[in-house]
């Protein structure tokens, strides 16, 4: 199949995507290379090169054309290069033959099953991993909407125990279980909704989910009327929303007793570390 790669400066990605997505019926993949992002379009319906150049406009750094394998497994393998997260973590694809060789001395997680969200290439996953790496609290941990289970796996690797993970999608539950096995960590993965269940009373919770799911989650957190914040987590890492929803969502977490300690805004996405207010 035809494949076009468009390299643009990271700061211009959202603006270019606004113009590309309406003309790319098969979607656009993003590969984050730090200061530069590569947008990849594949398939028979990719627009003509001149149209793509116009859509990229002045943000265009380079455009290259090629042919990708007809086998989706091959294409996926080619997409999954090591992802480096600030703080010394590397995420490797278990499929890539060079995985072991690419591992350096830092912390490494191998995602043998990437059939769910959370391979580290999305800014929300990367920001949540960074916030978790910086956390000096330990105890129980819940990954609410776990996808590949990458946040739970990092938590278990850092010494959190027990580590719980929940996702409504059976494919995510399977992926998280097999990824945990691949990394030799113990995680209890449950299929279900995040706003019910025992996970919310863990010491640290992470939820990289859409705004509506945060609303349901925050509604179930302990009210600030409990002076010691009993029942609430000692820290929450939240993401999955943009600046438009951030004030409302972080405001409702605050009303539930969790105040913003660190906020990361990256490529149109927000991630925040919340801790109990004093
Ligand atoms: C954006 S992905 C995040 C995956 C991973 N935690 C990460 O940070 O990359 C959100 C995940 O939450 C799950 N999810 C969304 N709403 C949910 C809900 N109400 N209950 C359980 N899982 C939910 C989705 O199936 C998806 O796997």
Short mmCIF file of C-alpha atoms and ligand atoms in Angstrom, two decimals, residues 116-120 124-125 128 143-151 166-169 172 192-195 208-210 213 240, ligand 1:
data_model
loop_
_atom_site.label_atom_id
_atom_site.label_comp_id
_atom_site.label_asym_id
_atom_site.label_seq_id
_atom_site.Cartn_x
_atom_site.Cartn_y
_atom_site.Cartn_z
CA UNK A 116 -4.74 -1.75 23.22
CA UNK A 117 -4.20 1.98 23.86
CA UNK A 118 -1.03 2.83 25.74
CA UNK A 119 2.13 2.10 23.77
CA UNK A 120 3.72 5.33 24.98
CA UNK A 124 -1.15 11.47 27.54
CA UNK A 125 0.46 8.08 28.20
CA UNK A 128 1.26 9.98 32.97
CA UNK A 143 -4.73 1.98 36.80
CA UNK A 144 -8.27 3.05 35.87
CA UNK A 145 -8.72 2.43 32.12
CA UNK A 146 -5.52 0.46 31.77
CA UNK A 147 -5.29 -0.23 28.00
CA UNK A 148 -1.99 -2.07 27.54
CA UNK A 149 -1.48 -1.83 31.31
CA UNK A 150 1.66 0.25 30.90
CA UNK A 151 0.97 2.53 33.90
CA UNK A 166 -9.40 -2.18 35.24
CA UNK A 167 -10.70 -1.65 31.72
CA UNK A 168 -14.11 -2.13 30.15
CA UNK A 169 -12.63 -3.64 26.97
CA UNK A 172 -7.34 -4.32 26.97
CA UNK A 192 -15.45 -3.57 34.15
CA UNK A 193 -16.31 0.08 34.69
CA UNK A 194 -13.86 2.30 36.54
CA UNK A 195 -16.38 4.25 38.57
CA UNK A 208 -6.15 8.50 31.49
CA UNK A 209 -9.74 8.51 30.26
CA UNK A 210 -12.16 10.86 28.45
CA UNK A 213 -15.42 9.16 32.58
CA UNK A 240 -7.21 12.19 28.69
C1 LIG B 1 -6.79 6.58 26.71
S1 LIG B 1 -6.76 4.87 27.13
C2 LIG B 1 -5.50 4.88 28.39
C3 LIG B 1 -4.66 3.62 28.43
C4 LIG B 1 -3.47 3.68 29.37
N1 LIG B 1 -3.88 3.75 30.76
C5 LIG B 1 -2.59 4.87 29.03
O1 LIG B 1 -2.44 5.77 29.88
O2 LIG B 1 -2.08 4.91 27.91
C6 LIG B 1 -8.28 4.74 28.04
C7 LIG B 1 -8.69 3.34 28.40
O3 LIG B 1 -9.77 3.43 29.31
C8 LIG B 1 -10.76 2.50 28.98
N2 LIG B 1 -12.03 3.06 29.47
C9 LIG B 1 -12.66 4.19 29.04
N3 LIG B 1 -13.77 4.42 29.77
C10 LIG B 1 -13.85 3.42 30.69
C11 LIG B 1 -14.77 3.10 31.74
N4 LIG B 1 -15.82 3.87 32.00
N5 LIG B 1 -14.54 1.99 32.49
C12 LIG B 1 -13.46 1.22 32.23
N6 LIG B 1 -12.56 1.46 31.26
C13 LIG B 1 -12.74 2.55 30.50
C14 LIG B 1 -10.65 2.34 27.48
O4 LIG B 1 -11.15 1.06 27.08
C15 LIG B 1 -9.17 2.52 27.22
O5 LIG B 1 -8.48 1.29 27.21
#
